[in-house]
Short mmCIF file of C-alpha atoms and ligand atoms in Angstrom, two decimals:
data_model
loop_
_atom_site.label_atom_id
_atom_site.label_comp_id
_atom_site.label_asym_id
_atom_site.label_seq_id
_atom_site.Cartn_x
_atom_site.Cartn_y
_atom_site.Cartn_z
CA UNK G 1 0.00 0.00 0.00
CA UNK G 2 1.24 3.46 -0.89
CA UNK G 3 2.56 6.03 1.58
CA UNK G 4 0.00 8.81 1.91
CA UNK G 5 1.72 12.14 1.27
CA UNK G 6 -0.05 14.31 3.80
CA UNK G 7 -0.08 17.95 2.74
CA UNK G 8 -1.63 18.98 6.02
CA UNK G 9 1.39 17.72 7.97
CA UNK G 10 3.91 19.37 5.64
CA UNK G 11 1.95 22.60 5.57
CA UNK G 12 1.77 22.64 9.39
CA UNK G 13 5.55 22.20 9.62
CA UNK G 14 6.11 25.07 7.18
CA UNK G 15 3.63 27.30 8.99
CA UNK G 16 5.36 26.56 12.29
CA UNK G 17 8.69 27.67 10.88
CA UNK G 18 7.13 30.80 9.30
CA UNK G 19 5.53 31.64 12.66
CA UNK G 20 8.92 31.57 14.33
CA UNK G 21 10.39 33.88 11.68
CA UNK G 22 7.51 36.33 12.09
CA UNK G 23 7.92 36.32 15.87
CA UNK G 24 11.60 37.21 15.45
CA UNK G 25 10.67 39.95 12.99
CA UNK G 26 8.11 41.45 15.36
CA UNK G 27 10.39 41.21 18.39
CA UNK G 28 12.92 43.21 16.36
CA UNK G 29 10.32 45.97 16.02
CA UNK G 30 9.41 45.17 12.41
CA UNK G 31 5.96 44.94 10.86
CA UNK G 32 4.86 41.37 10.05
CA UNK G 33 4.22 40.42 6.39
CA UNK G 34 0.93 41.77 5.02
CA UNK G 35 -1.05 39.91 2.35
CA UNK G 36 -4.09 41.42 0.66
CA UNK G 37 -6.59 39.26 -1.23
CA UNK G 38 -9.09 40.80 -3.61
CA UNK G 39 -12.27 38.78 -4.01
CA UNK G 40 -14.83 39.62 -6.69
CA UNK G 41 -18.34 38.14 -6.62
CA UNK G 42 -19.92 35.31 -4.65
CA UNK G 43 -18.41 32.16 -6.16
CA UNK G 44 -18.50 29.50 -3.40
CA UNK G 45 -15.12 28.00 -4.28
CA UNK G 46 -13.38 31.38 -4.41
CA UNK G 47 -14.86 32.40 -1.06
CA UNK G 48 -13.63 29.15 0.53
CA UNK G 49 -10.11 29.55 -0.90
CA UNK G 50 -9.80 33.19 0.14
CA UNK G 51 -11.19 32.40 3.60
CA UNK G 52 -8.61 29.61 4.03
CA UNK G 53 -5.79 31.93 2.92
CA UNK G 54 -6.90 34.67 5.34
CA UNK G 55 -7.10 32.17 8.22
CA UNK G 56 -3.65 30.75 7.40
CA UNK G 57 -2.17 34.29 7.40
CA UNK G 58 -3.52 35.01 10.84
CA UNK G 59 -2.30 31.65 12.16
CA UNK G 60 1.31 32.43 11.29
CA UNK G 61 1.11 36.02 12.51
CA UNK G 62 0.86 37.72 9.10
CA UNK G 63 -1.56 40.57 8.52
CA UNK G 64 -4.25 39.33 6.15
CA UNK G 65 -6.83 41.62 4.57
CA UNK G 66 -9.65 40.69 2.20
CA UNK G 67 -11.10 43.36 -0.10
CA UNK G 68 -14.48 42.31 -1.49
CA UNK G 69 -16.23 43.61 -4.59
CA UNK G 70 -19.59 42.68 -6.10
CA UNK G 71 -19.35 40.96 -9.51
CA UNK G 72 -20.58 44.20 -11.10
CA UNK G 73 -17.28 45.96 -10.30
CA UNK G 74 -15.73 47.51 -13.38
CA UNK G 75 -12.31 46.56 -14.71
CA UNK G 76 -11.17 50.18 -14.25
CA UNK G 77 -12.18 50.19 -10.58
CA UNK G 78 -10.37 46.93 -9.96
CA UNK G 79 -7.24 48.13 -11.75
CA UNK G 80 -7.30 51.35 -9.71
CA UNK G 81 -7.37 49.28 -6.49
CA UNK G 82 -4.46 47.14 -7.71
CA UNK G 83 -2.51 50.30 -8.48
CA UNK G 84 -3.26 51.72 -5.02
CA UNK G 85 -2.03 48.50 -3.37
CA UNK G 86 1.05 48.48 -5.60
CA UNK G 87 1.99 51.90 -4.19
CA UNK G 88 1.27 50.98 -0.56
CA UNK G 89 4.52 50.15 1.23
CA UNK G 90 2.57 48.60 4.10
CA UNK G 91 1.39 45.76 1.83
CA UNK G 92 3.87 43.10 0.70
CA UNK G 93 1.73 40.65 -1.24
CA UNK G 94 -1.41 40.91 -3.39
CA UNK G 95 -3.57 38.19 -4.84
CA UNK G 96 -6.63 38.70 -6.99
CA UNK G 97 -8.67 35.50 -6.69
CA UNK G 98 -9.51 33.96 -10.06
CA UNK G 99 -11.78 33.46 -11.90
CA UNK G 100 -12.98 37.03 -12.45
CA UNK G 101 -16.32 37.93 -14.07
CA UNK G 102 -16.26 37.76 -17.86
CA UNK G 103 -16.27 41.53 -18.39
CA UNK G 104 -12.88 41.78 -16.66
CA UNK G 105 -9.70 40.80 -18.48
CA UNK G 106 -7.88 38.45 -16.06
CA UNK G 107 -4.59 38.78 -17.87
CA UNK G 108 -4.72 42.57 -17.69
CA UNK G 109 -5.38 42.44 -13.93
CA UNK G 110 -2.63 39.85 -13.34
CA UNK G 111 -0.12 41.97 -15.27
CA UNK G 112 -1.13 45.10 -13.34
CA UNK G 113 0.17 43.61 -10.07
CA UNK G 114 3.77 44.62 -9.32
CA UNK G 115 5.88 41.48 -9.82
CA UNK G 116 7.44 41.98 -6.36
CA UNK G 117 3.95 41.73 -4.80
CA UNK G 118 2.67 38.95 -7.05
CA UNK G 119 2.76 36.19 -4.42
CA UNK G 120 0.64 33.88 -6.61
CA UNK G 121 3.57 33.97 -9.06
CA UNK G 122 1.31 34.46 -12.11
CA UNK G 123 2.89 37.64 -13.53
CA UNK G 124 4.80 37.29 -16.81
CA UNK G 125 7.94 38.61 -15.09
CA UNK G 126 7.81 35.85 -12.47
CA UNK G 127 6.95 33.25 -15.12
CA UNK G 128 9.90 34.51 -17.19
CA UNK G 129 12.24 34.27 -14.20
CA UNK G 130 10.96 30.76 -13.57
CA UNK G 131 11.60 29.77 -17.18
CA UNK G 132 15.15 31.13 -16.96
CA UNK G 133 15.74 29.45 -13.59
CA UNK G 134 16.52 32.80 -11.96
CA UNK G 135 15.28 34.03 -8.59
CA UNK G 136 11.66 35.16 -8.55
CA UNK G 137 8.33 34.33 -6.97
CA UNK G 138 7.27 30.82 -7.96
CA UNK G 139 3.63 29.94 -8.65
CA UNK G 140 2.19 28.83 -5.31
CA UNK G 141 0.71 25.42 -6.24
CA UNK G 142 3.69 23.95 -8.15
CA UNK G 143 6.08 25.47 -5.63
CA UNK G 144 4.06 23.93 -2.78
CA UNK G 145 4.28 20.54 -4.52
CA UNK G 146 8.09 20.76 -4.68
CA UNK G 147 8.17 21.61 -0.95
CA UNK G 148 6.02 18.55 -0.27
CA UNK G 149 8.25 16.23 -2.34
CA UNK G 150 11.29 17.59 -0.51
CA UNK G 151 9.68 17.05 2.90
CA UNK G 152 8.99 13.40 2.05
CA UNK G 153 12.51 12.89 0.66
CA UNK G 154 11.17 12.11 -2.83
CA UNK G 155 14.05 12.88 -5.17
CA UNK G 156 13.27 14.24 -8.62
CA UNK G 157 16.79 14.23 -10.08
CA UNK G 158 17.06 11.92 -13.06
CA UNK G 159 13.43 10.82 -12.66
CA UNK G 160 10.90 10.82 -15.46
CA UNK G 161 7.97 13.03 -14.49
CA UNK G 162 4.77 13.15 -16.51
CA UNK G 163 2.69 16.27 -15.91
CA UNK G 164 -0.89 16.04 -17.19
CA UNK G 165 -2.10 19.59 -17.89
CA UNK G 166 -0.33 22.67 -19.27
CA UNK G 167 -2.20 25.56 -17.64
CA UNK G 168 -0.29 28.69 -16.70
CA UNK G 169 -1.03 28.25 -13.01
CA UNK G 170 -0.27 24.55 -12.52
CA UNK G 171 0.89 22.26 -15.35
CA UNK G 172 3.24 24.57 -17.25
CA UNK G 173 5.08 26.05 -14.23
CA UNK G 174 5.20 22.58 -12.61
CA UNK G 175 6.95 21.18 -15.66
CA UNK G 176 9.45 24.05 -15.66
CA UNK G 177 10.22 23.82 -11.93
CA UNK G 178 10.84 20.08 -12.12
CA UNK G 179 13.07 20.34 -15.18
CA UNK G 180 15.10 23.31 -13.91
CA UNK G 181 18.50 22.67 -12.40
CA UNK G 182 18.38 22.42 -8.61
CA UNK G 183 17.47 20.34 -5.62
CA UNK G 184 13.77 19.95 -6.43
CA UNK G 185 14.33 19.79 -10.20
CA UNK G 186 16.72 17.98 -12.53
CA UNK G 187 13.91 15.71 -13.72
CA UNK G 188 13.15 14.69 -17.28
CA UNK G 189 9.67 16.03 -17.86
CA UNK G 190 6.95 15.11 -20.32
CA UNK G 191 3.96 17.46 -20.53
CA UNK G 192 0.65 15.93 -21.64
CA UNK G 193 -2.51 17.83 -22.54
CA UNK G 194 -5.86 17.36 -24.22
CA UNK G 195 -4.25 16.87 -27.65
CA UNK G 196 -1.77 14.21 -26.45
CA UNK G 197 -2.25 10.91 -28.25
CA UNK G 198 -2.07 7.67 -26.28
CA UNK G 199 -1.49 9.46 -22.98
CA UNK G 200 -1.33 6.13 -21.16
CA UNK G 201 1.86 5.19 -23.01
CA UNK G 202 3.53 8.20 -21.30
CA UNK G 203 2.08 7.81 -17.80
CA UNK G 204 3.12 4.12 -17.81
CA UNK G 205 6.75 5.24 -18.14
CA UNK G 206 6.58 7.82 -15.35
CA UNK G 207 8.41 7.61 -12.03
CA UNK G 208 6.28 10.54 -10.87
CA UNK G 209 2.89 11.59 -12.29
CA UNK G 210 1.40 15.02 -11.57
CA UNK G 211 -2.27 15.03 -12.55
CA UNK G 212 -3.58 18.57 -13.04
CA UNK G 213 -6.40 18.46 -15.57
CA UNK G 214 -9.60 18.88 -13.58
CA UNK G 215 -11.22 15.59 -14.66
CA UNK G 216 -12.33 13.57 -11.61
CA UNK G 217 -10.84 10.07 -11.39
CA UNK G 218 -9.09 10.41 -14.78
CA UNK G 219 -5.85 8.61 -13.85
CA UNK G 220 -6.58 4.96 -13.14
CA UNK G 221 -4.44 2.07 -11.87
CA UNK G 222 -3.88 0.59 -15.34
CA UNK G 223 -2.23 3.88 -16.43
CA UNK G 224 0.65 3.90 -13.91
CA UNK G 225 3.63 1.68 -13.25
CA UNK G 226 4.34 -0.18 -10.00
CA UNK G 227 6.12 2.00 -7.42
CA UNK G 228 5.45 5.39 -9.02
CA UNK G 229 4.72 8.56 -7.03
CA UNK G 230 1.40 10.23 -7.81
CA UNK G 231 0.52 13.85 -7.09
CA UNK G 232 -3.15 14.71 -7.50
CA UNK G 233 -3.78 18.41 -8.06
CA UNK G 234 -7.39 18.11 -9.18
CA UNK G 235 -10.17 19.62 -7.11
CA UNK G 236 -13.54 19.26 -8.78
CA UNK G 237 -16.77 19.58 -6.84
CA UNK G 238 -18.96 16.55 -7.53
CA UNK G 239 -22.51 16.05 -6.27
CA UNK G 240 -22.69 13.96 -3.11
CA UNK G 241 -25.97 13.99 -1.26
CA UNK G 242 -24.40 12.14 1.68
CA UNK G 243 -22.47 15.36 2.46
CA UNK G 244 -24.00 18.32 4.27
CA UNK G 245 -22.91 20.67 1.49
CA UNK G 246 -24.36 18.35 -1.18
CA UNK G 247 -20.93 17.95 -2.83
CA UNK G 248 -17.43 16.68 -2.20
CA UNK G 249 -14.03 17.51 -3.67
CA UNK G 250 -12.79 14.96 -6.16
CA UNK G 251 -9.22 14.63 -7.44
CA UNK G 252 -8.00 13.71 -10.93
CA UNK G 253 -6.77 10.35 -9.66
CA UNK G 254 -8.81 7.24 -9.01
CA UNK G 255 -7.32 6.79 -5.55
CA UNK G 256 -8.55 3.24 -5.04
CA UNK G 257 -6.92 1.68 -8.12
CA UNK G 258 -3.80 3.90 -8.23
CA UNK G 259 -2.88 3.65 -4.53
CA UNK G 260 -2.39 -0.14 -4.76
CA UNK G 261 0.36 0.35 -7.38
CA UNK G 262 1.94 3.64 -6.30
CA UNK G 263 4.70 3.88 -3.69
CA UNK G 264 3.37 7.27 -2.55
CA UNK G 265 0.26 9.28 -3.35
CA UNK G 266 -1.46 12.50 -2.30
CA UNK G 267 -5.10 12.36 -1.19
CA UNK G 268 -7.83 14.86 -2.12
CA UNK G 269 -8.55 16.70 0.06
CA UNK G 270 -5.50 17.03 2.31
CA UNK G 271 -2.74 16.73 -0.31
CA UNK G 272 -1.86 19.55 -2.68
CA UNK G 273 -4.51 22.02 -1.39
CA UNK G 274 -2.80 22.84 1.93
CA UNK G 275 0.54 23.09 0.07
CA UNK G 276 -0.80 25.81 -2.22
CA UNK G 277 -1.48 27.87 0.89
CA UNK G 278 1.94 27.00 2.32
CA UNK G 279 3.57 28.11 -0.97
CA UNK G 280 1.63 31.36 -0.85
CA UNK G 281 2.74 32.07 2.73
CA UNK G 282 6.40 31.35 1.94
CA UNK G 283 6.12 33.68 -1.07
CA UNK G 284 4.58 36.41 1.11
CA UNK G 285 7.41 36.23 3.64
CA UNK G 286 9.88 36.42 0.75
CA UNK G 287 8.07 39.50 -0.61
CA UNK G 288 8.16 41.08 2.87
CA UNK G 289 11.91 40.55 3.10
CA UNK G 290 12.43 42.01 -0.38
CA UNK G 291 10.26 45.02 0.55
CA UNK G 292 12.32 45.52 3.71
CA UNK G 293 15.60 45.22 1.83
CA UNK G 294 14.42 47.75 -0.78
CA UNK G 295 13.54 50.28 1.95
CA UNK G 296 16.81 49.87 3.85
CA UNK G 297 19.05 49.83 0.77
P1 NAP S 1 -7.16 24.22 -16.58
O1 NAP S 1 -6.68 25.62 -16.75
O2 NAP S 1 -8.54 23.86 -16.98
O3 NAP S 1 -6.15 23.29 -17.38
C1 NAP S 1 -6.40 21.92 -17.55
C2 NAP S 1 -5.31 21.31 -18.38
O4 NAP S 1 -5.60 19.92 -18.50
C3 NAP S 1 -5.21 21.87 -19.80
O5 NAP S 1 -3.88 22.05 -20.14
C4 NAP S 1 -5.88 20.80 -20.66
O6 NAP S 1 -5.31 20.66 -21.95
C5 NAP S 1 -5.55 19.55 -19.85
N1 NAP S 1 -6.55 18.50 -20.11
C6 NAP S 1 -7.90 18.61 -20.08
N2 NAP S 1 -8.46 17.43 -20.39
C7 NAP S 1 -7.47 16.58 -20.65
C8 NAP S 1 -7.40 15.20 -21.04
N3 NAP S 1 -8.51 14.49 -21.21
N4 NAP S 1 -6.20 14.65 -21.19
C9 NAP S 1 -5.07 15.36 -21.01
N5 NAP S 1 -5.05 16.66 -20.64
C10 NAP S 1 -6.24 17.25 -20.46
O7 NAP S 1 -7.01 23.72 -15.08
P2 NAP S 1 -5.94 24.15 -13.93
O8 NAP S 1 -6.24 25.53 -13.49
O9 NAP S 1 -4.57 23.78 -14.34
O10 NAP S 1 -6.42 23.16 -12.76
C11 NAP S 1 -6.39 21.77 -12.93
C12 NAP S 1 -7.06 21.13 -11.73
O11 NAP S 1 -6.31 21.47 -10.56
C13 NAP S 1 -8.48 21.64 -11.45
O12 NAP S 1 -9.24 20.59 -10.89
C14 NAP S 1 -8.27 22.72 -10.41
O13 NAP S 1 -9.42 22.94 -9.61
C15 NAP S 1 -7.15 22.13 -9.62
N6 NAP S 1 -6.33 23.07 -8.85
C16 NAP S 1 -6.08 22.75 -7.58
C17 NAP S 1 -5.26 23.55 -6.82
C18 NAP S 1 -4.98 23.16 -5.41
O14 NAP S 1 -4.50 23.98 -4.65
N7 NAP S 1 -5.24 21.92 -5.03
C19 NAP S 1 -4.72 24.71 -7.37
C20 NAP S 1 -4.96 25.01 -8.71
C21 NAP S 1 -5.77 24.17 -9.45
P3 NAP S 1 -5.40 21.81 -23.07
O15 NAP S 1 -4.36 22.81 -22.69
O16 NAP S 1 -5.08 21.10 -24.32
O17 NAP S 1 -6.79 22.36 -23.00
#
C-alpha cells in the first residue's frame, strides 16, 4: 500500500517555521508580512479559498486583509485598487482571486500587479524568471508541490515526471520547476494535454505523475507503473448527497486503483490544497523581506 503524502502535515511544519520567523521579525520591532486578497463576486469555491488563505495568514502572525467587490465591479475600478495596493509600502503581497467575471480581463489584472507583490507567481515577469531558472516568486501550487516532495525525501533528479495539464497556473510552471537545475528539479519532464495521443503510453513510463487536468478520477491504476509517485492536483466539486454541502471535492486520480500500485500518493482533500497555501505564505514572507531590503538599501 502506498505512503499517503499528507499535505496537512507538511503545511503545518512550514507554517510553524514561518511563525517563528515572524515572531523574530516582530520582536525586532518590524511589521509582520501583510497579504491582501481581492475577491470579486460570490463564487463559493473562491470564497472558501480566500477564507482559508486569510485564516492561514492570521495563524502564522501575518496581517491578512480581504477586499471584497460585487461581480458588477468595473475593470477600471479593480485596476485602480491594484494600483493603489502596488503603491502601498505597508502591503507586501497581493492576490486577486480567479476566476474574475467575464467583463474583466484576467490577464490585464494579473499583469497590473507589481511582480514583487505577485505572491501567486502568475505575472509574466515571475513566469519569465521561472523559465530562466533565476530568482523570482514561484507559482504557489507547483512550488508547494516541490516543498512537499522535498519534505517526504522524494528525489526528482534523473526521474521521469509526466505532468498532465499545461495551464499557466499549474501544469506549465510545474513542468518548468521540475526540469530546472536544482534540488527539487533535474527531472526529465513530459507534458501531456488534451491533444496528447495515447497518454497512457507516457504515464506508464513515469516515475512521478502530476495530474492537473480537472477531470475527476481520470488517472486509473492501469495507467501507472508499479512504485510510481502520484501527485493529485485536481479539485472538482462533484454532487454527493451524503455530504452536508451536497458535494465533495474529487481529485483527478482514481485513488482506489492507483494507490495499490503507487509507492506514494497525495489524497484529495489534504494533499496539494494545503501546500498551495503553504507556498503562498512562503512567497509572502519572501516579498516582505524584499520590501524591507528595498527600503533599507
Ligand atoms: P485548466 O486551466 O482547466 O487546465 C487543464 C489542463 O488539463 C489543460 O492544459 C488541458 O489541456 C488539460 N486537459 C484537459 N483534459 C485533458 C485530457 N482528457 N487529457 C489530457 N489533458 C487534459 O485547469 P488548472 O487551473 O490547471 O487546474 C487543474 C485542476 O487542478 C483543477 O481541478 C483545479 O481545480 C485544480 N487546482 C487545484 C489547486 C490546489 O490547490 N489543489 C490549485 C490550482 C488548481 P489543453 O491545454 O489542451 O486544453
